[in-house]
Coordinates of C-alpha atoms in Angstrom, one line a residue:
Chain A
X183 CA -11.8 -8.1 49.1
X184 CA -15.2 -7.4 47.6
X185 CA -16.5 -4.1 48.8
X186 CA -19.4 -3.9 51.3
X187 CA -22.9 -2.8 50.7
X188 CA -23.5 0.9 52.1
X189 CA -27.1 0.8 52.0
X190 CA -28.7 -2.3 53.7
X191 CA -32.4 -2.5 53.0
X192 CA -34.4 -3.3 49.9
X193 CA -36.0 0.1 50.2
X194 CA -32.8 1.7 49.3
X195 CA -32.5 -0.2 46.3
X196 CA -35.7 1.5 45.1
X197 CA -34.6 4.8 46.3
X198 CA -31.3 4.6 44.3
X199 CA -33.2 3.4 41.2
X200 CA -35.7 6.4 41.4
X201 CA -32.7 8.8 42.1
X202 CA -30.8 7.5 39.1
X203 CA -33.8 7.7 36.9
X204 CA -34.4 11.4 37.9
X205 CA -30.7 12.2 37.3
X206 CA -30.5 10.4 34.1
X207 CA -33.6 12.3 32.7
X208 CA -32.3 15.4 34.0
X209 CA -29.0 14.8 32.0
X210 CA -31.0 13.9 29.1
X211 CA -33.0 17.0 29.2
X212 CA -30.0 19.1 29.6
X213 CA -28.2 17.3 26.7
X214 CA -31.3 18.1 24.4
X215 CA -31.2 21.8 25.6
X216 CA -27.4 22.4 25.5
X217 CA -25.2 22.6 22.3
X218 CA -23.4 25.0 20.2
X219 CA -26.8 26.5 19.1
X220 CA -28.4 28.1 21.9
X221 CA -32.0 26.9 22.1
X222 CA -34.6 27.9 24.8
X223 CA -36.5 25.2 26.8
X224 CA -39.6 26.0 25.0
X225 CA -38.0 25.5 21.5
X226 CA -36.8 22.1 22.7
X227 CA -40.3 21.1 24.0
X228 CA -41.9 22.2 20.8
X229 CA -39.6 20.2 18.8
X230 CA -40.2 17.0 20.9
X231 CA -43.9 17.3 20.7
X232 CA -44.0 17.9 17.1
X233 CA -45.1 21.5 16.9
X234 CA -43.3 23.5 14.3
X235 CA -41.4 20.5 13.1
X236 CA -39.8 22.2 10.0
X237 CA -38.0 24.9 12.3
X238 CA -34.1 25.0 12.5
X239 CA -34.4 24.5 16.3
X240 CA -36.7 21.3 15.6
X241 CA -34.3 19.9 13.3
X242 CA -31.4 20.5 15.5
X243 CA -33.2 18.8 18.3
X244 CA -34.7 15.8 16.6
X245 CA -31.9 14.8 14.1
X246 CA -28.8 15.7 16.1
X247 CA -29.4 16.1 19.9
X248 CA -32.3 13.5 20.4
X249 CA -30.5 10.6 18.6
X250 CA -27.3 11.7 20.4
X251 CA -28.7 11.8 23.8
X252 CA -30.7 8.4 23.1
X253 CA -27.5 6.9 22.0
X254 CA -25.6 7.9 25.0
X255 CA -28.2 6.5 27.3
X256 CA -28.5 3.3 25.6
X257 CA -24.6 2.7 25.2
X258 CA -24.0 3.6 28.8
X259 CA -26.7 1.2 30.0
X260 CA -25.7 -1.7 27.6
X261 CA -22.0 -1.5 28.3
X262 CA -22.4 -1.1 32.0
X263 CA -24.7 -4.2 32.3
X264 CA -22.3 -6.1 29.9
X265 CA -19.6 -5.3 32.2
X266 CA -21.5 -6.4 35.3
X267 CA -22.4 -9.6 33.5
X268 CA -18.8 -10.5 32.5
X269 CA -17.5 -9.7 35.9
X270 CA -19.8 -12.2 37.3
X271 CA -19.3 -14.9 34.5
X272 CA -15.5 -14.7 34.6
X273 CA -15.6 -14.3 38.4
X274 CA -13.1 -11.4 37.9
X275 CA -13.6 -7.9 39.2
X276 CA -11.0 -6.5 36.6
X277 CA -12.9 -7.8 33.6
X278 CA -15.1 -5.6 31.3
X279 CA -16.0 -5.4 27.8
X280 CA -13.3 -3.1 27.1
X281 CA -10.6 -5.1 28.8
X282 CA -11.1 -8.4 27.5
X283 CA -11.6 -7.8 23.8
X284 CA -15.2 -7.6 23.2
X285 CA -15.4 -4.1 22.2
X286 CA -12.5 -4.5 20.0
X287 CA -14.0 -7.6 18.5
X288 CA -17.1 -5.9 17.7
X289 CA -15.1 -2.8 16.3
X290 CA -13.2 -5.2 14.2
X291 CA -16.1 -6.9 12.7
X292 CA -17.7 -3.6 11.9
X293 CA -14.5 -2.1 10.4
X294 CA -14.1 -5.2 8.3
X295 CA -17.8 -5.1 7.0
X296 CA -17.7 -1.4 6.4
X297 CA -14.4 -1.7 4.5
X298 CA -15.5 -4.6 2.4
X299 CA -19.1 -3.9 1.8
X300 CA -20.2 -0.2 2.8
X301 CA -23.7 -1.0 1.9
X302 CA -24.0 -3.5 4.7
X303 CA -23.7 -0.9 7.3
X304 CA -27.4 -1.3 8.4
X305 CA -26.5 -4.7 9.7
X306 CA -23.7 -3.2 11.9
X307 CA -25.4 -4.4 15.2
X308 CA -25.4 -7.9 14.3
X309 CA -22.0 -7.8 12.8
X310 CA -20.6 -6.1 15.9
X311 CA -22.6 -8.7 18.0
X312 CA -20.8 -11.5 16.1
X313 CA -17.4 -9.8 16.6
X314 CA -18.0 -9.2 20.2
X315 CA -19.0 -12.8 20.6
X316 CA -16.0 -14.0 18.9
X317 CA -13.9 -11.9 21.3
X318 CA -15.7 -12.9 24.4
X319 CA -15.5 -16.5 23.5
X320 CA -12.0 -16.6 22.7
X321 CA -10.9 -15.2 26.0
X322 CA -13.3 -17.4 27.8
X323 CA -12.4 -20.5 26.0
X324 CA -8.7 -19.8 26.5
X325 CA -9.2 -19.4 30.2
X326 CA -11.4 -22.5 30.6
X327 CA -9.3 -24.9 28.6
X328 CA -5.9 -24.0 30.2
X329 CA -7.2 -23.4 33.8
X330 CA -5.8 -19.8 33.7
X331 CA -5.7 -17.8 36.8
X332 CA -7.7 -14.5 36.9
X333 CA -4.6 -12.4 35.9
X334 CA -4.0 -14.6 33.0
X335 CA -7.6 -14.0 31.8
X336 CA -7.1 -10.3 31.9
X337 CA -3.5 -10.5 30.2
X338 CA -5.2 -12.8 27.4
X339 CA -8.0 -10.2 27.1
X340 CA -5.5 -7.4 26.6
X341 CA -3.5 -9.4 24.1
X342 CA -6.8 -10.2 22.1
X343 CA -7.9 -6.6 22.4
X344 CA -4.6 -5.4 21.0
X345 CA -4.9 -7.9 18.1
X346 CA -8.3 -6.8 17.3
X347 CA -7.4 -3.0 17.5
X348 CA -4.5 -3.7 15.2
X349 CA -6.9 -5.4 12.7
X350 CA -9.2 -2.1 13.1
X351 CA -6.2 0.3 12.4
X352 CA -5.4 -1.9 9.4
X353 CA -8.8 -1.7 7.9
X354 CA -9.0 2.2 8.6
X355 CA -5.5 2.6 7.1
X356 CA -6.2 0.7 3.9
X357 CA -9.8 2.0 3.5
X358 CA -9.9 5.4 5.0
X359 CA -13.5 5.9 4.2
X360 CA -14.6 2.9 5.9
X361 CA -15.8 4.2 9.1
X362 CA -16.6 7.7 8.1
X363 CA -20.2 6.8 9.2
X364 CA -19.0 6.5 12.8
X365 CA -16.9 9.3 13.8
X366 CA -14.2 9.0 16.6
X367 CA -14.8 5.1 16.2
X368 CA -11.8 4.3 17.9
X369 CA -12.3 6.5 21.0
X370 CA -15.9 6.4 21.0
X371 CA -18.4 9.0 20.4
X372 CA -22.0 10.1 19.5
X373 CA -21.5 12.6 16.8
X374 CA -23.5 12.0 13.9
X375 CA -25.6 9.1 15.2
X376 CA -28.9 8.6 13.5
X377 CA -32.2 7.2 14.7
X378 CA -31.9 4.8 11.9
X379 CA -28.5 3.4 13.2
X380 CA -30.1 3.3 16.9
X381 CA -33.3 1.4 16.2
X382 CA -31.8 -2.1 15.6
X383 CA -29.2 -1.6 18.1
X384 CA -31.9 -0.7 20.5
X385 CA -33.9 -3.6 19.9
X386 CA -30.9 -5.9 20.6
X387 CA -30.1 -4.1 23.9
X388 CA -33.6 -4.3 25.2
X389 CA -34.1 -8.1 24.5
X390 CA -30.6 -8.9 25.9
X391 CA -31.3 -6.8 28.9
X392 CA -34.6 -8.4 29.5
X393 CA -33.2 -11.9 29.2
X394 CA -30.2 -11.1 31.4
X395 CA -32.5 -9.8 34.2
X396 CA -34.5 -12.9 33.9
X397 CA -31.4 -14.8 34.5
X398 CA -30.5 -12.9 37.6
X399 CA -31.0 -15.8 40.0
X400 CA -28.7 -18.1 38.2
X401 CA -26.0 -15.3 38.1
X402 CA -26.5 -15.0 41.9
X403 CA -25.7 -18.7 42.2
X404 CA -22.8 -18.4 39.7
X405 CA -21.2 -15.7 41.8
X406 CA -20.6 -18.4 44.6
X407 CA -18.1 -19.9 42.5
X408 CA -18.1 -22.6 39.8
X409 CA -18.0 -25.6 42.1
X410 CA -20.4 -24.5 44.6
X411 CA -22.7 -23.4 41.8
X412 CA -22.5 -26.8 40.1
X413 CA -23.1 -28.7 43.4
X414 CA -26.2 -26.4 43.9
X415 CA -27.6 -27.8 40.6
X416 CA -26.8 -25.0 38.3
X417 CA -25.6 -26.2 34.7
X418 CA -22.7 -23.7 34.9
X419 CA -21.4 -24.3 31.3
X420 CA -24.6 -23.5 29.7
X421 CA -25.7 -20.5 32.1
X422 CA -22.2 -19.1 31.4
X423 CA -22.4 -19.6 27.7
X424 CA -25.8 -17.8 27.6
X425 CA -24.5 -15.0 29.9
X426 CA -21.3 -14.4 27.7
X427 CA -23.7 -14.4 24.5
X428 CA -25.9 -11.8 26.2
X429 CA -23.0 -9.7 27.3
X430 CA -21.5 -9.7 23.8
X431 CA -24.9 -8.7 22.3
X432 CA -25.1 -5.9 24.7
X433 CA -21.6 -4.5 24.1
X434 CA -21.7 -5.4 20.4
X435 CA -24.8 -3.4 19.9
X436 CA -23.4 -0.4 21.7
X437 CA -20.2 -0.6 19.7
X438 CA -22.1 -0.6 16.4
X439 CA -23.1 2.9 16.8
X440 CA -20.8 4.6 19.2
X441 CA -17.5 2.9 18.6
X442 CA -15.0 1.7 21.2
X443 CA -16.1 3.2 24.3
X444 CA -13.9 2.0 27.1
X445 CA -14.3 2.2 31.0
X446 CA -18.1 2.5 31.3
X447 CA -18.3 -1.4 31.7
X448 CA -15.8 -1.2 34.4
X449 CA -16.4 1.6 36.3
X450 CA -20.3 1.5 36.6
X451 CA -20.8 -1.9 37.9
X452 CA -18.0 -1.5 40.4
X453 CA -19.7 1.7 41.8
X454 CA -23.0 -0.1 41.9
X455 CA -21.5 -3.1 43.6
X456 CA -20.3 -0.8 46.2
X457 CA -23.4 1.0 46.8
X458 CA -25.8 -1.9 46.6
X459 CA -24.1 -4.9 47.1
X460 CA -23.9 -8.0 44.5
X461 CA -27.6 -9.2 44.2
X462 CA -27.4 -9.5 40.3
X463 CA -30.9 -8.1 39.9
X464 CA -30.2 -4.8 41.7
X465 CA -26.8 -4.7 40.2
X466 CA -28.0 -5.0 36.7
X467 CA -30.7 -2.5 37.0
X468 CA -28.7 0.0 38.7
X469 CA -25.7 -0.5 36.3
X470 CA -28.1 0.2 33.3
X471 CA -29.3 3.4 34.9
X472 CA -26.0 4.3 36.2
X473 CA -24.3 3.6 32.8
X474 CA -26.9 5.6 31.0
X475 CA -26.4 8.5 33.5
X476 CA -22.6 8.3 33.4
X477 CA -22.3 8.5 29.7
X478 CA -25.1 11.1 29.1
X479 CA -23.2 13.3 31.5
X480 CA -19.9 12.7 30.0
X481 CA -21.2 13.4 26.5
X482 CA -22.6 16.5 27.8
X483 CA -19.3 17.6 29.2
X484 CA -17.6 16.6 25.9
X485 CA -19.7 19.2 24.2
X486 CA -19.6 22.0 26.6
X487 CA -16.3 21.8 28.2
X488 CA -14.5 23.5 25.1
X489 CA -17.5 24.7 23.3
X490 CA -17.7 25.3 20.4
X491 CA -15.1 22.5 20.0
X492 CA -16.2 19.3 20.9
X493 CA -14.3 16.2 22.5
X494 CA -15.0 12.8 21.6
X495 CA -16.7 11.4 24.6
X496 CA -14.5 8.5 24.9
X497 CA -11.7 10.9 26.0
X498 CA -13.8 12.2 28.8
X499 CA -14.6 8.7 29.9
X500 CA -11.0 7.7 29.8
X501 CA -10.1 10.7 31.9
X502 CA -12.6 9.6 34.3
X503 CA -12.0 5.9 34.1
X504 CA -8.1 5.2 33.9
X505 CA -7.5 6.7 37.4
X506 CA -10.3 4.5 38.7
X507 CA -9.0 1.4 37.2
X508 CA -5.6 2.0 38.4
X509 CA -6.9 2.5 41.8
X510 CA -8.8 -0.8 41.5
X511 CA -5.7 -2.7 40.4
X512 CA -3.5 -1.5 43.2
X513 CA -6.4 -2.3 45.7
X514 CA -6.6 -5.8 44.4
X515 CA -3.0 -6.4 44.8
X516 CA -2.1 -9.4 46.9
X517 CA -5.7 -10.7 47.1
X518 CA -6.4 -13.3 44.6
X519 CA -5.1 -13.0 41.0
Chain B
X150 CA -26.4 -43.8 48.8
X151 CA -23.3 -43.0 46.8
X152 CA -20.9 -45.6 45.6
X153 CA -17.5 -45.4 43.7
X154 CA -16.8 -48.2 41.4
X155 CA -12.9 -48.5 40.4
X156 CA -13.2 -44.7 39.8
X157 CA -10.5 -42.9 38.1
X158 CA -10.4 -39.2 37.7
X159 CA -8.2 -36.2 37.2
X160 CA -7.7 -32.9 35.2
X161 CA -6.6 -32.0 31.8
X162 CA -5.9 -35.6 30.8
X163 CA -3.7 -36.2 33.8
X164 CA -5.1 -39.1 36.2
X165 CA -5.1 -38.0 39.9
X166 CA -7.4 -40.7 41.5
X167 CA -6.8 -44.3 40.3
X168 CA -9.4 -47.1 40.6
X169 CA -11.1 -46.1 43.8
X170 CA -13.8 -48.3 45.0
X171 CA -15.6 -47.2 48.2
X172 CA -19.2 -46.3 49.4
X173 CA -20.5 -43.4 51.6
X174 CA -22.6 -45.1 54.5
X175 CA -25.4 -43.2 55.8
X176 CA -25.2 -42.4 59.5
X177 CA -21.4 -42.6 59.4
X178 CA -18.7 -39.9 59.3
X179 CA -16.2 -40.9 56.8
X180 CA -12.8 -39.1 56.6
X181 CA -10.4 -39.0 53.8
X182 CA -6.8 -38.8 54.7
X183 CA -3.6 -38.6 52.5
X184 CA -0.9 -36.1 51.6
X185 CA -1.3 -33.1 49.3
X186 CA -2.2 -34.3 45.9
X187 CA -3.1 -37.9 46.9
X188 CA -6.4 -37.6 45.2
X189 CA -8.8 -36.8 48.2
X190 CA -10.4 -33.5 46.7
X191 CA -10.3 -35.1 43.2
X192 CA -12.4 -37.9 44.7
X193 CA -14.9 -35.6 46.2
X194 CA -15.4 -33.6 42.9
X195 CA -15.8 -36.9 40.9
X196 CA -18.3 -38.1 43.4
X197 CA -20.2 -34.8 43.0
X198 CA -19.8 -34.9 39.2
X199 CA -17.8 -31.8 39.3
X200 CA -15.2 -33.6 37.2
X201 CA -16.1 -36.5 34.8
X202 CA -15.0 -40.0 35.5
X203 CA -12.1 -41.1 33.2
X204 CA -12.9 -44.7 33.9
X205 CA -15.1 -46.6 36.3
X206 CA -18.5 -45.2 37.6
X207 CA -20.0 -43.1 40.3
X208 CA -23.5 -44.6 41.4
X209 CA -26.2 -42.8 43.1
X210 CA -28.6 -45.2 44.3
X211 CA -27.6 -47.5 41.8
X212 CA -27.8 -45.0 38.9
X213 CA -24.7 -43.9 37.0
X214 CA -24.1 -40.1 37.8
X215 CA -23.8 -39.5 33.9
X216 CA -27.3 -40.2 33.6
X217 CA -28.4 -37.7 36.3
X218 CA -29.0 -33.9 35.9
X219 CA -27.3 -31.4 37.8
X220 CA -30.4 -30.8 39.9
X221 CA -30.9 -34.3 40.6
X222 CA -27.5 -34.7 41.9
X223 CA -27.9 -31.5 43.9
X224 CA -30.8 -33.1 45.7
X225 CA -28.6 -36.0 46.6
X226 CA -25.4 -34.7 47.6
X227 CA -24.3 -31.2 49.0
X228 CA -20.7 -29.9 48.9
X229 CA -18.8 -27.4 51.2
X230 CA -16.1 -26.4 49.1
X231 CA -12.5 -25.5 50.3
X232 CA -12.0 -22.2 48.4
X233 CA -15.0 -20.0 48.3
X234 CA -16.1 -16.6 46.9
X235 CA -17.7 -14.2 49.4
X236 CA -20.1 -12.2 47.7
X237 CA -21.5 -9.1 49.2
X238 CA -24.8 -10.4 50.2
X239 CA -27.0 -11.1 53.2
X240 CA -26.4 -14.2 55.1
X241 CA -29.9 -15.6 54.9
X242 CA -29.9 -14.6 51.0
X243 CA -26.8 -17.0 50.6
X244 CA -28.3 -19.8 52.8
X245 CA -31.6 -19.7 50.7
X246 CA -29.5 -20.5 47.5
X247 CA -29.3 -23.9 49.1
X248 CA -32.9 -24.4 48.0
X249 CA -32.1 -23.8 44.5
X250 CA -32.1 -27.3 43.3
X251 CA -35.7 -27.5 44.4
X252 CA -37.0 -24.4 42.6
X253 CA -39.4 -24.6 39.9
X254 CA -40.3 -21.6 37.5
X255 CA -40.6 -18.7 38.2
X256 CA -37.7 -19.4 40.7
X257 CA -39.1 -17.5 43.7
X258 CA -37.9 -18.9 47.1
X259 CA -41.2 -19.5 49.1
X260 CA -42.1 -19.6 52.8
X261 CA -40.9 -23.2 53.2
X262 CA -37.6 -22.4 51.7
X263 CA -37.2 -19.6 54.2
X264 CA -38.1 -22.0 57.0
X265 CA -35.6 -24.7 56.1
X266 CA -32.8 -22.1 55.4
X267 CA -33.4 -20.7 59.0
X268 CA -33.4 -23.9 60.9
X269 CA -30.2 -24.8 58.8
X270 CA -28.7 -21.7 60.2
X271 CA -29.8 -22.7 63.8
X272 CA -27.9 -26.1 63.2
X273 CA -24.7 -24.3 62.2
X274 CA -25.2 -21.5 64.9
X275 CA -25.2 -18.7 62.6
X276 CA -28.8 -17.8 62.8
X277 CA -27.9 -14.6 64.7
X278 CA -26.0 -13.5 61.5
X279 CA -29.1 -13.9 59.4
X280 CA -29.3 -10.2 58.4
X281 CA -25.6 -9.7 58.4
X282 CA -23.7 -9.4 55.1
X283 CA -21.5 -12.1 54.5
X284 CA -18.5 -10.2 53.7
X285 CA -18.6 -8.7 57.1
X286 CA -18.5 -12.0 58.9
X287 CA -15.3 -13.6 60.3
X288 CA -13.9 -16.7 58.7
X289 CA -15.6 -19.0 61.2
X290 CA -18.9 -17.4 60.8
X291 CA -18.9 -17.4 57.1
X292 CA -18.1 -21.1 57.4
X293 CA -21.0 -21.5 59.4
X294 CA -23.2 -19.7 56.8
X295 CA -21.8 -21.7 53.9
X296 CA -22.4 -25.0 55.8
X297 CA -26.0 -23.9 56.5
X298 CA -26.5 -23.3 52.7
X299 CA -25.1 -26.9 52.2
X300 CA -27.6 -28.0 54.7
X301 CA -30.6 -26.3 53.5
X302 CA -30.0 -28.6 50.3
X303 CA -31.4 -31.3 52.5
X304 CA -29.5 -34.1 51.0
X305 CA -28.6 -37.6 52.1
X306 CA -25.0 -37.3 51.6
X307 CA -22.7 -34.2 52.5
X308 CA -19.1 -33.7 51.2
X309 CA -16.9 -31.3 53.0
X310 CA -13.5 -30.4 51.6
X311 CA -11.1 -29.5 54.5
X312 CA -13.8 -27.9 56.6
X313 CA -11.4 -27.3 59.4
X314 CA -8.3 -25.9 57.7
X315 CA -8.8 -22.2 58.3
X316 CA -10.7 -22.5 61.8
X317 CA -9.5 -21.8 65.2
X318 CA -9.3 -25.0 67.5
X319 CA -12.5 -24.3 69.2
X320 CA -14.3 -23.9 65.8
X321 CA -12.5 -27.1 64.6
X322 CA -14.1 -29.2 67.3
X323 CA -17.4 -27.4 66.9
X324 CA -17.3 -28.4 63.3
X325 CA -16.4 -32.1 64.0
X326 CA -19.3 -32.2 66.7
X327 CA -21.9 -30.7 63.8
X328 CA -20.6 -33.5 61.5
X329 CA -21.1 -36.1 64.1
X330 CA -24.6 -35.0 64.9
X331 CA -25.4 -34.6 61.3
X332 CA -24.4 -38.3 60.8
X333 CA -26.5 -39.3 63.9
X334 CA -29.5 -38.0 62.0
X335 CA -28.8 -40.5 59.3
X336 CA -26.7 -38.2 56.8
X337 CA -23.6 -39.8 55.2
X338 CA -21.0 -37.1 56.1
X339 CA -17.7 -37.3 54.2
X340 CA -14.7 -34.9 55.0
X341 CA -11.4 -34.4 53.7
X342 CA -9.2 -33.6 56.8
X343 CA -5.4 -32.8 57.2
X344 CA -5.5 -33.3 61.1
X345 CA -4.8 -37.1 61.5
X346 CA -5.4 -36.9 65.2
X347 CA -8.9 -35.2 64.9
X348 CA -9.7 -37.9 62.2
X349 CA -8.7 -40.9 64.4
X350 CA -10.7 -39.4 67.4
X351 CA -13.9 -38.3 65.4
X352 CA -14.4 -40.4 62.3
X353 CA -16.4 -43.6 62.1
X354 CA -14.4 -44.7 59.1
X355 CA -11.2 -43.5 57.6
X356 CA -10.0 -43.9 54.1
X357 CA -6.3 -43.2 53.5
X358 CA -5.0 -42.2 50.2
X359 CA -1.4 -42.2 48.6
X360 CA -0.5 -41.0 45.1
X361 CA -4.1 -41.4 44.0
X362 CA -4.8 -44.8 45.4
X363 CA -7.0 -45.9 48.1
X364 CA -4.7 -47.9 50.5
X365 CA -7.1 -48.8 53.4
X366 CA -10.7 -48.0 54.3
X367 CA -11.6 -49.1 57.9
X368 CA -12.4 -48.0 61.4
X369 CA -10.0 -45.6 63.0
X370 CA -8.8 -48.1 65.5
X371 CA -7.9 -50.6 62.7
X372 CA -6.2 -47.9 60.7
X373 CA -4.2 -46.8 63.7
X374 CA -3.2 -50.5 64.3
X375 CA -2.3 -51.1 60.5
X376 CA 0.6 -48.6 60.7
X377 CA -0.5 -47.3 57.4
X378 CA -0.6 -43.6 58.5
X379 CA 3.0 -43.9 59.5
X380 CA 3.9 -45.4 56.1
X381 CA 1.9 -42.7 54.2
X382 CA 2.8 -39.6 56.1
X383 CA 6.4 -40.6 57.4
X384 CA 5.4 -39.6 60.8
X385 CA 5.0 -41.4 64.1
X386 CA 1.5 -41.7 65.1
X387 CA 0.7 -42.6 68.8
X388 CA -2.1 -42.9 71.4
X389 CA -2.4 -42.3 74.9
X390 CA -5.3 -43.0 77.4
X391 CA -6.1 -39.7 79.2
X392 CA -9.1 -38.5 81.5
X393 CA -10.5 -37.1 78.4
X394 CA -10.7 -40.5 76.5
X395 CA -8.0 -41.9 74.1
X396 CA -6.2 -39.2 72.4
X397 CA -3.9 -39.4 69.5
X398 CA -0.8 -37.5 68.7
X399 CA 1.9 -37.3 65.9
X400 CA 5.6 -37.0 66.3
X401 CA 8.6 -37.1 64.0
X402 CA 9.5 -40.7 63.6
X403 CA 12.1 -41.8 66.1
X404 CA 14.0 -44.5 64.6
X405 CA 16.2 -43.6 61.4
X406 CA 16.2 -47.1 59.8
X407 CA 12.4 -47.2 59.7
X408 CA 11.6 -44.7 57.2
X409 CA 8.7 -46.1 55.0
X410 CA 9.6 -47.6 51.6
X411 CA 7.4 -45.4 49.6
X412 CA 9.0 -42.1 50.7
X413 CA 12.5 -43.0 49.5
X414 CA 11.4 -44.0 45.8
X415 CA 10.9 -40.7 44.1

């Protein structure tokens, strides 16, 4: 069954949000400060405020660590919110952008474009959005038209993901340089992310986040189930479609610069559901903050655990995420599938 | 008032309900009876516009349902579904969603909405659970919250799909009493039930379905007399006078030769 809310009043939403903000900012500060090259807090501060911009320290902070940290926060927030939206729309706690083929759809689109027209890379967020949309509509459409059960939707998603991933692997094998701009594309990572890559994706993410938050009331109604939602006067079809488009935009934008990052979209919304209950507005805000925090911390771990060697952050996420997903699966067994 | 006119409906191209013509009278408790798959739930869903009519029409005060918006339908008819999600939210929050059809931009529930939601919870006896999380309530209490949400919609017609199925016996009786008192206030109350005896005792009108067809629509006494229930369900239905009024009971059919024809032609 659905988990229960631990905190019960509205104030606690606020407390949790402030707490998450502080934690995220702390993680971000740590992320700017830590790395292969030792820098003092003063050097980081100087770099950020633009003093002594020509120094090596400033270059490291501004061109390597800052984009990386921003990327981690953005991707975490976008994927987590995308996951919470997809879970509500498909009425399925096991769904997430990684599981149902949204991420791999975006990845395939980016891989194909990079392989065919390397110069079009700057349109990566839009291309990824298109691929993500194709993935989510394919899975949602299949489940709608066949009246498939929840488990069938997940299995269809896994199949679609596998298909797209095979496509990505083919593209990467045939045109090895295609994804050189995005390292560790298949596991997900933030090495070599640039501000120029981030800017358009950030735009898409913030706009989608805003629209998604403005639809939180409709999401609450949708969470009551399709028949009840319709009899309450919600046009379920169009709201579902809009929300899936938003989920695809969020996940697609993230994938366009960080690659196939799994599990964030699954774990974070679930944890937040547990902490705060299922009011969509709280859920989306806390998922955004929690996702930003989680990915920033994982990225930090990826850099410091085996320093000076660096793990792709996707590996850390998977180490944290896979056991959680298994636990979730077996906890769900015998309920509704 | 909602009227069905030679309505056919179904799913994925398969017709489940065939040519049903009936209307849901205000002030009456109408009960739909029939074996599983006989088209009762499909009729409810078609009457609410949840599945489109394949043929025939659904008329809301004379207007075809296809010309109404979702919101307009939701202001005329509420629906207590059979299978439900249990989101982890506060009970009052959930009942407030019953006011959704009346919300205008910027979609905030106001003082009047809270008042209507609370009085709906009074009617269903769930007011004391106002601040409780729905997921922590028992099945019966949750039913009360869901019904309150449908009542907060403040509609002239209320549809309920098997509202008594998962309730214990005293809650079943309570549910029927609530249905009766809602009808007394002028609502058209339409229920799908599986309990023939409960229906015969509590309904004002009974509609009997078999294989997607509406076989008869009449008062309980007339339905009982006609023997259509025996024919459709293949059981004996009897009544006795008791100190608690006329009661009905079902028993396996006694006489072997008298099996209904419909059952043998498969």
